[in-house]
mmCIF file of C-alpha atoms in Angstrom:
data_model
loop_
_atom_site.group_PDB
_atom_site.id
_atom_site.type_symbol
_atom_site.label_atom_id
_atom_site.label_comp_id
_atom_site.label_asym_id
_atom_site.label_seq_id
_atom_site.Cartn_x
_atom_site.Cartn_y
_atom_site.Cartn_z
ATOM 1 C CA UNK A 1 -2.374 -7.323 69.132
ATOM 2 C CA UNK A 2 0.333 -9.777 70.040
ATOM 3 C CA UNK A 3 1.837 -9.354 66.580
ATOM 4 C CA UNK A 4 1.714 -5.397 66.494
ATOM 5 C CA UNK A 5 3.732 -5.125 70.277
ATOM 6 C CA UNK A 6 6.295 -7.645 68.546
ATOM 7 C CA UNK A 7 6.608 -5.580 65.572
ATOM 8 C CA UNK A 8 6.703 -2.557 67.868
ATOM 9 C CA UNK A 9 9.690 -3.853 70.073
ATOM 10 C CA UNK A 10 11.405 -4.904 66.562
ATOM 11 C CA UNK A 11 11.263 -1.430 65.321
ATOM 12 C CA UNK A 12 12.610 -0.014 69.081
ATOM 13 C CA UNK A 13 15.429 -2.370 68.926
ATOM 14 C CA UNK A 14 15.904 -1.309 65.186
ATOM 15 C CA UNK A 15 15.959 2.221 65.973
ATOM 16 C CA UNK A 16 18.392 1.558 68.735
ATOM 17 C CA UNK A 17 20.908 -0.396 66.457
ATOM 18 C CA UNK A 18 20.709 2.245 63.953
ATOM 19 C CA UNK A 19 21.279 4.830 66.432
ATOM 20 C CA UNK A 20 24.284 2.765 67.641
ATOM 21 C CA UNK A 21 25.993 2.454 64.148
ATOM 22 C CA UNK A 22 25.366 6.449 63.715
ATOM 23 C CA UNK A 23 26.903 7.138 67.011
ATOM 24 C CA UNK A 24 30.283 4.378 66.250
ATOM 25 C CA UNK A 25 30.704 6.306 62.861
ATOM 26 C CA UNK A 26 30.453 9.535 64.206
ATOM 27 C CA UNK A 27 32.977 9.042 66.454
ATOM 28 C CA UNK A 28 34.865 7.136 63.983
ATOM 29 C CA UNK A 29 34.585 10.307 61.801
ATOM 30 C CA UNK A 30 35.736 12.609 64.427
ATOM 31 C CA UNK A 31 38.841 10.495 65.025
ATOM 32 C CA UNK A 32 39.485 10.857 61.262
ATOM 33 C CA UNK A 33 39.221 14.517 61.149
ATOM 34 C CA UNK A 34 41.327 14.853 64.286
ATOM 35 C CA UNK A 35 44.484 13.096 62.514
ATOM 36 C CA UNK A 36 43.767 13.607 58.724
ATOM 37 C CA UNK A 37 46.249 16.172 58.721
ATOM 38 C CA UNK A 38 49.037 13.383 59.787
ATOM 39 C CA UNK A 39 47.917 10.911 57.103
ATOM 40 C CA UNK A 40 50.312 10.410 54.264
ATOM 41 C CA UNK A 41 50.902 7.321 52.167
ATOM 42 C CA UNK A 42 55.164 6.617 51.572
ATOM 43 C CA UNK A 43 55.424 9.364 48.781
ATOM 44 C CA UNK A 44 54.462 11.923 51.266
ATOM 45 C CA UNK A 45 51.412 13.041 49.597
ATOM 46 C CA UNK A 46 48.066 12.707 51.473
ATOM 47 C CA UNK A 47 46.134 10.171 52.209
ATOM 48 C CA UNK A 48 42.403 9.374 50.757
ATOM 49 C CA UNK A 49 39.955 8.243 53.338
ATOM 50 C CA UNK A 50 37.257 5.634 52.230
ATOM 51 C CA UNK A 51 34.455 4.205 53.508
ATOM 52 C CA UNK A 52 36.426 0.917 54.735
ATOM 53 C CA UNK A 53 38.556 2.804 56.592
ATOM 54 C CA UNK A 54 35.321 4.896 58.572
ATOM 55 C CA UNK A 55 33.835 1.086 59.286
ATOM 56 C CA UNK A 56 37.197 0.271 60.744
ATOM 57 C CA UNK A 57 37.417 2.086 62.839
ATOM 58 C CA UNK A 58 33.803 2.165 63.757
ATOM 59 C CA UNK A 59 33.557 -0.947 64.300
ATOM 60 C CA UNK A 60 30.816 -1.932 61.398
ATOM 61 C CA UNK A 61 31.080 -3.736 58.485
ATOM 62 C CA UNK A 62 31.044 -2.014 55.357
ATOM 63 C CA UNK A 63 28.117 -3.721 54.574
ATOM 64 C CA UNK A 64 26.112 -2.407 57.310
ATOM 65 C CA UNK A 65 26.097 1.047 55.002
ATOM 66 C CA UNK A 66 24.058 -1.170 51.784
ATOM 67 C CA UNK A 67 21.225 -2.403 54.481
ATOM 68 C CA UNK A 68 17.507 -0.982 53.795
ATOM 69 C CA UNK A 69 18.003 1.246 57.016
ATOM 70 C CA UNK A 70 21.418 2.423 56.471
ATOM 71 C CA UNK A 71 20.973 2.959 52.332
ATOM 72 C CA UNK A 72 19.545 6.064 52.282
ATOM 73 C CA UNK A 73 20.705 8.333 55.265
ATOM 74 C CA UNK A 74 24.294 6.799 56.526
ATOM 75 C CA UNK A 75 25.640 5.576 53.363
ATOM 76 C CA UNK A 76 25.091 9.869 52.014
ATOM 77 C CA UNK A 77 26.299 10.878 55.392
ATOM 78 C CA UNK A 78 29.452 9.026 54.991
ATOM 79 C CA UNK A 79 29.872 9.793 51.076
ATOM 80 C CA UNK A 80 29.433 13.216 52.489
ATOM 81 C CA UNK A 81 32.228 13.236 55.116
ATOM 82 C CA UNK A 82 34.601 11.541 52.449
ATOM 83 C CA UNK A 83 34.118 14.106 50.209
ATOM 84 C CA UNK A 84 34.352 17.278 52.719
ATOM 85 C CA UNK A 85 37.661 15.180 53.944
ATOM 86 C CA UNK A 86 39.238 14.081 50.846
ATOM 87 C CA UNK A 87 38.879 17.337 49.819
ATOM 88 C CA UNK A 88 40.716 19.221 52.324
ATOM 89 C CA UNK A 89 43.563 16.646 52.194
ATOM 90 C CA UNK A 90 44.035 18.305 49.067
ATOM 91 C CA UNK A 91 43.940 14.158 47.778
ATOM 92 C CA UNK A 92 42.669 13.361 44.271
ATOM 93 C CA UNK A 93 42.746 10.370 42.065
ATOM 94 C CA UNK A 94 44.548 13.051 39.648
ATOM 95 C CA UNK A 95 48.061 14.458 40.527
ATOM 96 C CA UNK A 96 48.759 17.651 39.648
ATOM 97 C CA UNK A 97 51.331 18.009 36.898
ATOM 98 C CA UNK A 98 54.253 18.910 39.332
ATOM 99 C CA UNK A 99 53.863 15.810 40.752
ATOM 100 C CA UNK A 100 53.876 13.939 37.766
ATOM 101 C CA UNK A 101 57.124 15.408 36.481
ATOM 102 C CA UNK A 102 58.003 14.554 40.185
ATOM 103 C CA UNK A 103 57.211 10.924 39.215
ATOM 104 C CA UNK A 104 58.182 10.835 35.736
ATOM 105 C CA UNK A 105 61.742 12.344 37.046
ATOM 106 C CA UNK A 106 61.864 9.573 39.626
ATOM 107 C CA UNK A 107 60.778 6.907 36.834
ATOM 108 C CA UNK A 108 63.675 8.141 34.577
ATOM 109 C CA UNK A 109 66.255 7.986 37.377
ATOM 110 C CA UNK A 110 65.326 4.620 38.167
ATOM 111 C CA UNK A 111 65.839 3.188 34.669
ATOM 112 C CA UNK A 112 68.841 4.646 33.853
ATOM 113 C CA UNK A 113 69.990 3.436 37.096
ATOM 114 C CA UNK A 114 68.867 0.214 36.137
ATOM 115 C CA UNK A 115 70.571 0.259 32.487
ATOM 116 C CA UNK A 116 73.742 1.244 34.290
ATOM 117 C CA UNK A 117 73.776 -1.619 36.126
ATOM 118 C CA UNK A 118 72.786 -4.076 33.517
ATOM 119 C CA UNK A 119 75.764 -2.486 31.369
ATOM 120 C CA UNK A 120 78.382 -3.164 34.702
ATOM 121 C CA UNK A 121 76.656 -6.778 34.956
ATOM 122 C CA UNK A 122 77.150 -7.263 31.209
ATOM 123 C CA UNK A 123 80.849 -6.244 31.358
ATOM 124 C CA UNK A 124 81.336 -8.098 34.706
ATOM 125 C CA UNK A 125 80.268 -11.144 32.566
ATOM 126 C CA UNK A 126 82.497 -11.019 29.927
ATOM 127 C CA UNK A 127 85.493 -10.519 32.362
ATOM 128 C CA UNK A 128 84.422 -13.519 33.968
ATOM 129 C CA UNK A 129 84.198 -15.385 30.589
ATOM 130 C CA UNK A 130 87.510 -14.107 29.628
ATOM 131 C CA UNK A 131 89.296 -15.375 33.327
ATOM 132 C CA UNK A 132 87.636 -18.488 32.865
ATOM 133 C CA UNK A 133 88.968 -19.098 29.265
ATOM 134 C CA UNK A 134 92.934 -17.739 30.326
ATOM 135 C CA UNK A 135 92.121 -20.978 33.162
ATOM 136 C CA UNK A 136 91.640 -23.186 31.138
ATOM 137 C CA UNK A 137 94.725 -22.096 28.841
ATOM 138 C CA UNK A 138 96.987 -21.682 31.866
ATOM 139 C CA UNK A 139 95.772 -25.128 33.260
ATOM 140 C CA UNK A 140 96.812 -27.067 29.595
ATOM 141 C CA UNK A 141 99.993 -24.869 29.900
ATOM 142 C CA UNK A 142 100.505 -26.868 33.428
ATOM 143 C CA UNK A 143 99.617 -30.093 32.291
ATOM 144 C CA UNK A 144 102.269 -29.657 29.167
ATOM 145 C CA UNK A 145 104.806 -28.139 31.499
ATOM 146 C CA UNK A 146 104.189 -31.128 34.276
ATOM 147 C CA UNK A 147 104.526 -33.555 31.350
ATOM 148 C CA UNK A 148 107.571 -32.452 30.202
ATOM 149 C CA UNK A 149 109.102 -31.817 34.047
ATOM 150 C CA UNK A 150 108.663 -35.531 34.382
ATOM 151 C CA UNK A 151 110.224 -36.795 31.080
ATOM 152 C CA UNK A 152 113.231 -34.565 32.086
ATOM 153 C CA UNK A 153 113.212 -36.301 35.525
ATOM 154 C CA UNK A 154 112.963 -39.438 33.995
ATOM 155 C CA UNK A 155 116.357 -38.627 31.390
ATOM 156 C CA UNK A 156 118.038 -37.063 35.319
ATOM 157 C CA UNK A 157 117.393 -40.097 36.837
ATOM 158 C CA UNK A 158 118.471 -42.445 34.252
ATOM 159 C CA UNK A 159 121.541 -40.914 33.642
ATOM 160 C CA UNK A 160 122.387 -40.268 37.252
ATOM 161 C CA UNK A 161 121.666 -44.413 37.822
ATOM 162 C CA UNK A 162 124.234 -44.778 34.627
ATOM 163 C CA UNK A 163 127.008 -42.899 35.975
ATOM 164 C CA UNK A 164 126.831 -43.168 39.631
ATOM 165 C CA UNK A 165 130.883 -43.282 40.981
ATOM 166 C CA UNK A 166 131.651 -46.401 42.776
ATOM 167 C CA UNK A 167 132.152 -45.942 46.565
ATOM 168 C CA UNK A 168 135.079 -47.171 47.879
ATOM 169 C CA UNK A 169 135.354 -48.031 51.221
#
């Protein structure tokens, strides 16, 4: 008898938890249908609810829904609910074919931004080698010219020591 009133507050305190994790996701799910209309991803489009997200916010974790109690009556209530809410969002893992000329647009515009800027960044390259090389030639020009500009001040300054007047006091 022992053993059946221990089973019997086991299955109370069962009941109770599993009442409890109802009553989180329930008011998990009516927080989701209260601002589903407001959830978008970046792109604008809606979006998709999931399971996690319903455990999130409830509270539970997502395990909870593959436990023996929760299996066969939370885990369809919640498939359920995603599926009456996903649908409404208008969300699908397809997009409809506007939207994918939207993206395919927005895919083109991106790489022929990208192969202008690789053709600027190519040019900007060979600028740079052709600077670099006219250095180099204007920096040999300098050394030849500085060369020279001394040998002449070398031939000034002998000639100036050769034929300096005599000062006469």
């Amino acid at each position: 008898m022992v053993e059946g009133a221990g089973s019997n507050v086991l299955l109370k305190a069962n009941e109770r938890a599993h009442k409890e994790v109802l009553e989180r996701l329930a008011r998990a799910m009516d927080s989701i249908r209260a601002d589903v209309a407001t959830r978008t991803k970046a792109d604008g489009s809606p979006a998709r609810i999931s399971a996690a997200e319903i455990c999130r916010r409830a509270g539970v974790h997502v395990k909870t829904l593959n436990n023996r109690n929760h299996r066969e009556t939370t885990r369809r209530m919640v498939r359920q609910f995603l599926k009456e809410v996903n649908s409404t969002t208008g969300s699908s893992k397809r997009l409809p074919k506007r939207r994918v000329d939207e993206k395919n647009t927005i895919i083109a515009d991106w790489k022929a931004s990208y192969s202008r800027m690789a053709y600027h960044y190519d040019l900007c390259v060979l600028e740079r080698d052709k600077l670099a090389r006219r250095i180099i030639e204007l920096e040999e020009q300098n050394e030849k010219l500085t060369s020279r500009n001394r040998e002449l001040e070398d031939r000034l300054g002998n000639v100036l020591t050769l034929h300096r007047p005599n000062k006469r006091s």
